[in-house]
């Protein structure tokens, strides 16, 4: 489900991030396969952009994923690394945005448009 846009949206709306993180945190799995399935689902959901990031932060997923990064198969580790990268890269993007400059550049663009259309 997490592979499609509609499925990902439905899962994010339904609280899947919190659910999967909760299952992983409580260790509610009898087999490595269940842990890997939860990680795979979170991996699919991680393509949900800022929405996923917000839900993952709310569920305190980063600390758990950092712990899981040291466990499991190589495939699982790669997925966990990707999810952590998504969570961390987004933080850097947010810090780099100068919103005031961005808003002022929009005013400049609007002023230039008015100048050209009124001439």
mmCIF file of N, CA and C in Angstrom:
data_model
loop_
_atom_site.group_PDB
_atom_site.id
_atom_site.type_symbol
_atom_site.label_atom_id
_atom_site.label_comp_id
_atom_site.label_asym_id
_atom_site.label_seq_id
_atom_site.Cartn_x
_atom_site.Cartn_y
_atom_site.Cartn_z
ATOM 1 N N UNK A 1 0.807 -1.197 0.000
ATOM 2 C CA UNK A 1 0.000 0.000 0.000
ATOM 3 C C UNK A 1 0.852 1.263 0.000
ATOM 4 N N UNK A 2 1.948 1.227 0.719
ATOM 5 C CA UNK A 2 2.779 2.424 0.858
ATOM 6 C C UNK A 2 3.487 2.796 -0.433
ATOM 7 N N UNK A 3 3.466 1.899 -1.421
ATOM 8 C CA UNK A 3 4.146 2.177 -2.678
ATOM 9 C C UNK A 3 3.354 3.123 -3.574
ATOM 10 N N UNK A 4 2.041 3.190 -3.391
ATOM 11 C CA UNK A 4 1.232 4.081 -4.231
ATOM 12 C C UNK A 4 0.917 5.365 -3.475
ATOM 13 N N UNK A 5 0.698 6.421 -4.210
ATOM 14 C CA UNK A 5 0.408 7.723 -3.608
ATOM 15 C C UNK A 5 -0.858 7.667 -2.761
ATOM 16 N N UNK A 6 -1.912 7.042 -3.288
ATOM 17 C CA UNK A 6 -3.179 6.956 -2.560
ATOM 18 C C UNK A 6 -3.044 6.079 -1.319
ATOM 19 N N UNK A 7 -2.344 4.957 -1.470
ATOM 20 C CA UNK A 7 -2.135 4.063 -0.339
ATOM 21 C C UNK A 7 -1.307 4.706 0.750
ATOM 22 N N UNK A 8 -0.269 5.412 0.335
ATOM 23 C CA UNK A 8 0.594 6.100 1.295
ATOM 24 C C UNK A 8 -0.208 7.152 2.051
ATOM 25 N N UNK A 9 -1.023 7.909 1.326
ATOM 26 C CA UNK A 9 -1.854 8.933 1.970
ATOM 27 C C UNK A 9 -2.822 8.326 2.974
ATOM 28 N N UNK A 10 -3.458 7.215 2.577
ATOM 29 C CA UNK A 10 -4.397 6.550 3.477
ATOM 30 C C UNK A 10 -3.686 6.027 4.722
ATOM 31 N N UNK A 11 -2.503 5.472 4.535
ATOM 32 C CA UNK A 11 -1.751 4.941 5.675
ATOM 33 C C UNK A 11 -1.294 6.067 6.601
ATOM 34 N N UNK A 12 -0.835 7.176 6.021
ATOM 35 C CA UNK A 12 -0.418 8.312 6.840
ATOM 36 C C UNK A 12 -1.612 8.878 7.606
ATOM 37 N N UNK A 13 -2.764 8.984 6.935
ATOM 38 C CA UNK A 13 -3.990 9.465 7.596
ATOM 39 C C UNK A 13 -4.428 8.529 8.714
ATOM 40 N N UNK A 14 -4.217 7.239 8.511
ATOM 41 C CA UNK A 14 -4.675 6.235 9.468
ATOM 42 C C UNK A 14 -3.757 5.990 10.648
ATOM 43 N N UNK A 15 -2.660 6.699 10.728
ATOM 44 C CA UNK A 15 -1.757 6.549 11.870
ATOM 45 C C UNK A 15 -0.776 5.400 11.750
ATOM 46 N N UNK A 16 -0.439 5.021 10.523
ATOM 47 C CA UNK A 16 0.452 3.876 10.311
ATOM 48 C C UNK A 16 1.853 4.115 10.864
ATOM 49 N N UNK A 17 2.358 5.336 10.757
ATOM 50 C CA UNK A 17 3.714 5.607 11.253
ATOM 51 C C UNK A 17 3.780 5.325 12.751
ATOM 52 N N UNK A 18 2.853 5.870 13.489
ATOM 53 C CA UNK A 18 2.821 5.655 14.937
ATOM 54 C C UNK A 18 2.633 4.175 15.268
ATOM 55 N N UNK A 19 1.791 3.508 14.498
ATOM 56 C CA UNK A 19 1.541 2.080 14.723
ATOM 57 C C UNK A 19 2.807 1.248 14.510
ATOM 58 N N UNK A 20 3.479 1.437 13.371
ATOM 59 C CA UNK A 20 4.678 0.647 13.077
ATOM 60 C C UNK A 20 5.802 0.963 14.058
ATOM 61 N N UNK A 21 5.964 2.225 14.396
ATOM 62 C CA UNK A 21 6.997 2.597 15.366
ATOM 63 C C UNK A 21 6.682 1.970 16.719
ATOM 64 N N UNK A 22 5.414 1.970 17.095
ATOM 65 C CA UNK A 22 5.006 1.356 18.359
ATOM 66 C C UNK A 22 5.290 -0.138 18.395
ATOM 67 N N UNK A 23 4.976 -0.826 17.308
ATOM 68 C CA UNK A 23 5.241 -2.267 17.231
ATOM 69 C C UNK A 23 6.739 -2.526 17.357
ATOM 70 N N UNK A 24 7.530 -1.732 16.647
ATOM 71 C CA UNK A 24 8.988 -1.908 16.707
ATOM 72 C C UNK A 24 9.528 -1.586 18.093
ATOM 73 N N UNK A 25 9.008 -0.549 18.704
ATOM 74 C CA UNK A 25 9.505 -0.136 20.020
ATOM 75 C C UNK A 25 9.180 -1.182 21.090
ATOM 76 N N UNK A 26 7.989 -1.737 21.026
ATOM 77 C CA UNK A 26 7.584 -2.727 22.030
ATOM 78 C C UNK A 26 8.156 -4.110 21.753
ATOM 79 N N UNK A 27 8.740 -4.282 20.585
ATOM 80 C CA UNK A 27 9.313 -5.582 20.245
ATOM 81 C C UNK A 27 8.247 -6.644 20.045
ATOM 82 N N UNK A 28 7.100 -6.230 19.539
ATOM 83 C CA UNK A 28 5.986 -7.161 19.342
ATOM 84 C C UNK A 28 6.176 -7.968 18.069
ATOM 85 N N UNK A 29 7.220 -8.745 18.033
ATOM 86 C CA UNK A 29 7.437 -9.598 16.878
ATOM 87 C C UNK A 29 8.094 -10.887 17.313
ATOM 88 N N UNK A 30 7.603 -11.961 16.713
ATOM 89 C CA UNK A 30 8.154 -13.282 17.003
ATOM 90 C C UNK A 30 9.287 -13.619 16.055
ATOM 91 N N UNK A 31 9.315 -12.934 14.951
ATOM 92 C CA UNK A 31 10.309 -13.260 13.936
ATOM 93 C C UNK A 31 10.920 -11.984 13.374
ATOM 94 N N UNK A 32 12.100 -12.143 12.866
ATOM 95 C CA UNK A 32 12.791 -11.033 12.223
ATOM 96 C C UNK A 32 11.978 -10.506 11.043
ATOM 97 N N UNK A 33 11.191 -11.375 10.440
ATOM 98 C CA UNK A 33 10.383 -11.009 9.283
ATOM 99 C C UNK A 33 9.378 -9.904 9.616
ATOM 100 N N UNK A 34 8.796 -9.954 10.799
ATOM 101 C CA UNK A 34 7.825 -8.926 11.187
ATOM 102 C C UNK A 34 8.523 -7.594 11.376
ATOM 103 N N UNK A 35 9.694 -7.613 12.002
ATOM 104 C CA UNK A 35 10.461 -6.373 12.166
ATOM 105 C C UNK A 35 10.815 -5.798 10.798
ATOM 106 N N UNK A 36 11.276 -6.664 9.909
ATOM 107 C CA UNK A 36 11.653 -6.215 8.577
ATOM 108 C C UNK A 36 10.440 -5.678 7.807
ATOM 109 N N UNK A 37 9.278 -6.281 8.008
ATOM 110 C CA UNK A 37 8.059 -5.803 7.354
ATOM 111 C C UNK A 37 7.681 -4.405 7.843
ATOM 112 N N UNK A 38 7.812 -4.162 9.132
ATOM 113 C CA UNK A 38 7.522 -2.827 9.684
ATOM 114 C C UNK A 38 8.498 -1.800 9.119
ATOM 115 N N UNK A 39 9.766 -2.155 9.051
ATOM 116 C CA UNK A 39 10.775 -1.243 8.494
ATOM 117 C C UNK A 39 10.479 -0.975 7.024
ATOM 118 N N UNK A 40 10.086 -2.005 6.286
ATOM 119 C CA UNK A 40 9.771 -1.845 4.869
ATOM 120 C C UNK A 40 8.574 -0.920 4.687
ATOM 121 N N UNK A 41 7.568 -1.067 5.529
ATOM 122 C CA UNK A 41 6.402 -0.185 5.453
ATOM 123 C C UNK A 41 6.798 1.261 5.765
ATOM 124 N N UNK A 42 7.621 1.461 6.782
ATOM 125 C CA UNK A 42 8.088 2.819 7.103
ATOM 126 C C UNK A 42 8.924 3.385 5.964
ATOM 127 N N UNK A 43 9.703 2.539 5.327
ATOM 128 C CA UNK A 43 10.497 2.954 4.176
ATOM 129 C C UNK A 43 9.578 3.479 3.071
ATOM 130 N N UNK A 44 8.520 2.749 2.777
ATOM 131 C CA UNK A 44 7.562 3.193 1.766
ATOM 132 C C UNK A 44 6.894 4.494 2.162
ATOM 133 N N UNK A 45 6.532 4.613 3.416
ATOM 134 C CA UNK A 45 5.890 5.835 3.900
ATOM 135 C C UNK A 45 6.845 7.018 3.919
ATOM 136 N N UNK A 46 8.147 6.755 4.020
ATOM 137 C CA UNK A 46 9.127 7.840 4.099
ATOM 138 C C UNK A 46 9.171 8.662 2.817
ATOM 139 N N UNK A 47 8.569 8.146 1.765
ATOM 140 C CA UNK A 47 8.491 8.904 0.519
ATOM 141 C C UNK A 47 7.326 9.889 0.555
ATOM 142 N N UNK A 48 6.718 10.058 1.723
ATOM 143 C CA UNK A 48 5.598 10.964 1.904
ATOM 144 C C UNK A 48 6.000 12.376 2.256
ATOM 145 N N UNK A 49 7.274 12.704 2.167
ATOM 146 C CA UNK A 49 7.742 14.075 2.351
ATOM 147 C C UNK A 49 7.604 14.594 3.767
ATOM 148 N N UNK A 50 7.265 15.874 3.858
ATOM 149 C CA UNK A 50 7.205 16.539 5.153
ATOM 150 C C UNK A 50 6.128 15.941 6.057
ATOM 151 N N UNK A 51 5.097 15.433 5.463
ATOM 152 C CA UNK A 51 4.031 14.820 6.252
ATOM 153 C C UNK A 51 4.573 13.612 7.016
ATOM 154 N N UNK A 52 5.324 12.761 6.336
ATOM 155 C CA UNK A 52 5.936 11.616 7.003
ATOM 156 C C UNK A 52 6.875 12.100 8.095
ATOM 157 N N UNK A 53 7.674 13.088 7.782
ATOM 158 C CA UNK A 53 8.647 13.592 8.735
ATOM 159 C C UNK A 53 7.969 14.059 10.024
ATOM 160 N N UNK A 54 6.887 14.800 9.882
ATOM 161 C CA UNK A 54 6.163 15.279 11.063
ATOM 162 C C UNK A 54 5.607 14.140 11.900
ATOM 163 N N UNK A 55 5.021 13.166 11.231
ATOM 164 C CA UNK A 55 4.461 12.021 11.943
ATOM 165 C C UNK A 55 5.558 11.181 12.592
ATOM 166 N N UNK A 56 6.684 11.031 11.917
ATOM 167 C CA UNK A 56 7.800 10.264 12.466
ATOM 168 C C UNK A 56 8.385 10.967 13.693
ATOM 169 N N UNK A 57 8.487 12.288 13.628
ATOM 170 C CA UNK A 57 8.993 13.027 14.788
ATOM 171 C C UNK A 57 8.028 12.895 15.957
ATOM 172 N N UNK A 58 6.734 12.988 15.669
ATOM 173 C CA UNK A 58 5.721 12.857 16.717
ATOM 174 C C UNK A 58 5.798 11.481 17.382
ATOM 175 N N UNK A 59 6.109 10.467 16.614
ATOM 176 C CA UNK A 59 6.214 9.099 17.140
ATOM 177 C C UNK A 59 7.601 8.801 17.709
ATOM 178 N N UNK A 60 8.498 9.781 17.697
ATOM 179 C CA UNK A 60 9.875 9.615 18.183
ATOM 180 C C UNK A 60 10.573 8.453 17.480
ATOM 181 N N UNK A 61 10.465 8.434 16.168
ATOM 182 C CA UNK A 61 11.001 7.330 15.375
ATOM 183 C C UNK A 61 12.516 7.389 15.211
ATOM 184 N N UNK A 62 13.097 8.576 15.221
ATOM 185 C CA UNK A 62 14.521 8.693 14.904
ATOM 186 C C UNK A 62 15.411 7.922 15.870
ATOM 187 N N UNK A 63 15.144 8.026 17.156
ATOM 188 C CA UNK A 63 15.953 7.292 18.142
ATOM 189 C C UNK A 63 15.831 5.785 17.948
ATOM 190 N N UNK A 64 14.609 5.333 17.718
ATOM 191 C CA UNK A 64 14.380 3.913 17.496
ATOM 192 C C UNK A 64 15.091 3.438 16.234
ATOM 193 N N UNK A 65 14.981 4.210 15.167
ATOM 194 C CA UNK A 65 15.612 3.829 13.902
ATOM 195 C C UNK A 65 17.132 3.813 14.025
ATOM 196 N N UNK A 66 17.681 4.713 14.799
ATOM 197 C CA UNK A 66 19.129 4.725 15.027
ATOM 198 C C UNK A 66 19.565 3.420 15.687
ATOM 199 N N UNK A 67 18.759 2.927 16.615
ATOM 200 C CA UNK A 67 19.050 1.641 17.257
ATOM 201 C C UNK A 67 18.915 0.495 16.258
ATOM 202 N N UNK A 68 17.865 0.531 15.447
ATOM 203 C CA UNK A 68 17.632 -0.533 14.464
ATOM 204 C C UNK A 68 18.680 -0.546 13.357
ATOM 205 N N UNK A 69 19.336 0.582 13.149
ATOM 206 C CA UNK A 69 20.351 0.682 12.098
ATOM 207 C C UNK A 69 21.484 -0.310 12.333
ATOM 208 N N UNK A 70 21.665 -0.721 13.567
ATOM 209 C CA UNK A 70 22.748 -1.639 13.924
ATOM 210 C C UNK A 70 22.311 -3.107 13.895
ATOM 211 N N UNK A 71 21.022 -3.358 13.643
ATOM 212 C CA UNK A 71 20.482 -4.718 13.693
ATOM 213 C C UNK A 71 19.976 -5.130 12.315
ATOM 214 N N UNK A 72 19.650 -6.398 12.193
ATOM 215 C CA UNK A 72 18.952 -6.886 11.019
ATOM 216 C C UNK A 72 19.822 -7.145 9.814
ATOM 217 N N UNK A 73 19.139 -7.471 8.728
ATOM 218 C CA UNK A 73 19.816 -7.795 7.476
ATOM 219 C C UNK A 73 20.355 -6.531 6.818
ATOM 220 N N UNK A 74 21.183 -6.719 5.829
ATOM 221 C CA UNK A 74 21.731 -5.571 5.094
ATOM 222 C C UNK A 74 20.617 -4.769 4.423
ATOM 223 N N UNK A 75 19.637 -5.485 3.878
ATOM 224 C CA UNK A 75 18.505 -4.813 3.237
ATOM 225 C C UNK A 75 17.758 -3.943 4.226
ATOM 226 N N UNK A 76 17.538 -4.462 5.418
ATOM 227 C CA UNK A 76 16.853 -3.717 6.470
ATOM 228 C C UNK A 76 17.684 -2.504 6.900
ATOM 229 N N UNK A 77 18.975 -2.706 7.075
ATOM 230 C CA UNK A 77 19.860 -1.601 7.454
ATOM 231 C C UNK A 77 19.843 -0.493 6.409
ATOM 232 N N UNK A 78 19.848 -0.879 5.132
ATOM 233 C CA UNK A 78 19.811 0.114 4.059
ATOM 234 C C UNK A 78 18.530 0.932 4.101
ATOM 235 N N UNK A 79 17.412 0.275 4.377
ATOM 236 C CA UNK A 79 16.132 0.989 4.461
ATOM 237 C C UNK A 79 16.115 1.936 5.651
ATOM 238 N N UNK A 80 16.621 1.480 6.775
ATOM 239 C CA UNK A 80 16.676 2.327 7.963
ATOM 240 C C UNK A 80 17.572 3.535 7.706
ATOM 241 N N UNK A 81 18.717 3.321 7.059
ATOM 242 C CA UNK A 81 19.618 4.432 6.732
ATOM 243 C C UNK A 81 18.918 5.454 5.847
ATOM 244 N N UNK A 82 18.155 4.958 4.864
ATOM 245 C CA UNK A 82 17.416 5.862 3.966
ATOM 246 C C UNK A 82 16.406 6.692 4.753
ATOM 247 N N UNK A 83 15.638 6.032 5.624
ATOM 248 C CA UNK A 83 14.623 6.744 6.407
ATOM 249 C C UNK A 83 15.278 7.812 7.270
ATOM 250 N N UNK A 84 16.373 7.454 7.929
ATOM 251 C CA UNK A 84 17.083 8.426 8.762
ATOM 252 C C UNK A 84 17.614 9.584 7.928
ATOM 253 N N UNK A 85 18.098 9.276 6.745
ATOM 254 C CA UNK A 85 18.593 10.318 5.851
ATOM 255 C C UNK A 85 17.466 11.276 5.466
ATOM 256 N N UNK A 86 16.304 10.719 5.172
ATOM 257 C CA UNK A 86 15.139 11.552 4.837
ATOM 258 C C UNK A 86 14.808 12.461 6.003
ATOM 259 N N UNK A 87 14.767 11.905 7.204
ATOM 260 C CA UNK A 87 14.426 12.711 8.379
ATOM 261 C C UNK A 87 15.465 13.796 8.632
ATOM 262 N N UNK A 88 16.723 13.471 8.470
ATOM 263 C CA UNK A 88 17.790 14.438 8.754
ATOM 264 C C UNK A 88 17.971 15.448 7.635
ATOM 265 N N UNK A 89 17.857 15.027 6.392
ATOM 266 C CA UNK A 89 18.012 15.950 5.264
ATOM 267 C C UNK A 89 16.926 17.006 5.270
ATOM 268 N N UNK A 90 15.756 16.643 5.607
ATOM 269 C CA UNK A 90 14.659 17.611 5.640
ATOM 270 C C UNK A 90 14.953 18.694 6.668
ATOM 271 N N UNK A 91 15.555 18.317 7.811
ATOM 272 C CA UNK A 91 15.903 19.307 8.822
ATOM 273 C C UNK A 91 16.863 20.340 8.255
ATOM 274 N N UNK A 92 17.867 19.880 7.505
ATOM 275 C CA UNK A 92 18.830 20.801 6.919
ATOM 276 C C UNK A 92 18.167 21.723 5.907
ATOM 277 N N UNK A 93 17.233 21.198 5.101
ATOM 278 C CA UNK A 93 16.529 22.026 4.134
ATOM 279 C C UNK A 93 15.755 23.121 4.827
ATOM 280 N N UNK A 94 15.061 22.775 5.912
ATOM 281 C CA UNK A 94 14.255 23.752 6.622
ATOM 282 C C UNK A 94 15.113 24.860 7.197
ATOM 283 N N UNK A 95 16.292 24.513 7.699
ATOM 284 C CA UNK A 95 17.163 25.509 8.300
ATOM 285 C C UNK A 95 17.753 26.451 7.255
ATOM 286 N N UNK A 96 17.926 25.984 6.032
ATOM 287 C CA UNK A 96 18.564 26.784 5.008
ATOM 288 C C UNK A 96 17.631 27.794 4.353
ATOM 289 N N UNK A 97 16.331 27.663 4.529
ATOM 290 C CA UNK A 97 15.381 28.550 3.874
ATOM 291 C C UNK A 97 15.350 29.884 4.599
ATOM 292 N N UNK A 98 15.602 30.942 3.872
ATOM 293 C CA UNK A 98 15.468 32.295 4.404
ATOM 294 C C UNK A 98 14.106 32.807 3.935
ATOM 295 N N UNK A 99 13.109 32.609 4.792
ATOM 296 C CA UNK A 99 11.734 32.909 4.400
ATOM 297 C C UNK A 99 11.527 34.383 4.109
ATOM 298 N N UNK A 100 12.180 35.260 4.848
ATOM 299 C CA UNK A 100 12.028 36.699 4.623
ATOM 300 C C UNK A 100 12.541 37.075 3.237
ATOM 301 N N UNK A 101 13.706 36.542 2.881
ATOM 302 C CA UNK A 101 14.257 36.813 1.565
ATOM 303 C C UNK A 101 13.349 36.263 0.470
ATOM 304 N N UNK A 102 12.826 35.076 0.708
ATOM 305 C CA UNK A 102 11.922 34.456 -0.263
ATOM 306 C C UNK A 102 10.666 35.293 -0.451
ATOM 307 N N UNK A 103 10.110 35.786 0.639
ATOM 308 C CA UNK A 103 8.910 36.622 0.541
ATOM 309 C C UNK A 103 9.219 37.952 -0.136
ATOM 310 N N UNK A 104 10.367 38.541 0.166
ATOM 311 C CA UNK A 104 10.747 39.797 -0.465
ATOM 312 C C UNK A 104 11.000 39.620 -1.952
ATOM 313 N N UNK A 105 11.549 38.492 -2.340
ATOM 314 C CA UNK A 105 11.797 38.255 -3.759
ATOM 315 C C UNK A 105 10.478 38.133 -4.503
ATOM 316 N N UNK A 106 9.430 37.659 -3.839
ATOM 317 C CA UNK A 106 8.107 37.575 -4.445
ATOM 318 C C UNK A 106 7.557 38.984 -4.673
ATOM 319 N N UNK A 107 7.800 39.899 -3.720
ATOM 320 C CA UNK A 107 7.367 41.285 -3.894
ATOM 321 C C UNK A 107 8.089 41.914 -5.083
ATOM 322 N N UNK A 108 9.380 41.653 -5.211
ATOM 323 C CA UNK A 108 10.144 42.190 -6.326
ATOM 324 C C UNK A 108 9.591 41.682 -7.652
ATOM 325 N N UNK A 109 9.242 40.400 -7.680
ATOM 326 C CA UNK A 109 8.686 39.809 -8.889
ATOM 327 C C UNK A 109 7.352 40.455 -9.221
ATOM 328 N N UNK A 110 6.500 40.653 -8.201
ATOM 329 C CA UNK A 110 5.197 41.276 -8.437
ATOM 330 C C UNK A 110 5.360 42.715 -8.900
ATOM 331 N N UNK A 111 6.327 43.459 -8.333
ATOM 332 C CA UNK A 111 6.584 44.838 -8.745
ATOM 333 C C UNK A 111 7.055 44.883 -10.191
ATOM 334 N N UNK A 112 7.938 43.956 -10.548
ATOM 335 C CA UNK A 112 8.434 43.905 -11.916
ATOM 336 C C UNK A 112 7.302 43.568 -12.875
ATOM 337 N N UNK A 113 6.407 42.668 -12.489
ATOM 338 C CA UNK A 113 5.281 42.312 -13.339
ATOM 339 C C UNK A 113 4.373 43.517 -13.539
ATOM 340 N N UNK A 114 4.108 44.273 -12.461
ATOM 341 C CA UNK A 114 3.264 45.460 -12.567
ATOM 342 C C UNK A 114 3.897 46.494 -13.485
ATOM 343 N N UNK A 115 5.213 46.654 -13.386
ATOM 344 C CA UNK A 115 5.916 47.616 -14.226
ATOM 345 C C UNK A 115 5.766 47.256 -15.705
ATOM 346 N N UNK A 116 5.973 45.978 -16.023
ATOM 347 C CA UNK A 116 5.920 45.550 -17.413
ATOM 348 C C UNK A 116 4.507 45.598 -17.966
ATOM 349 N N UNK A 117 3.517 45.250 -17.141
ATOM 350 C CA UNK A 117 2.136 45.234 -17.636
ATOM 351 C C UNK A 117 1.532 46.635 -17.709
ATOM 352 N N UNK A 118 2.030 47.580 -16.913
ATOM 353 C CA UNK A 118 1.473 48.933 -16.937
ATOM 354 C C UNK A 118 2.144 49.816 -17.986
ATOM 355 N N UNK A 119 3.283 49.384 -18.497
ATOM 356 C CA UNK A 119 4.014 50.209 -19.462
ATOM 357 C C UNK A 119 3.433 50.141 -20.855
#
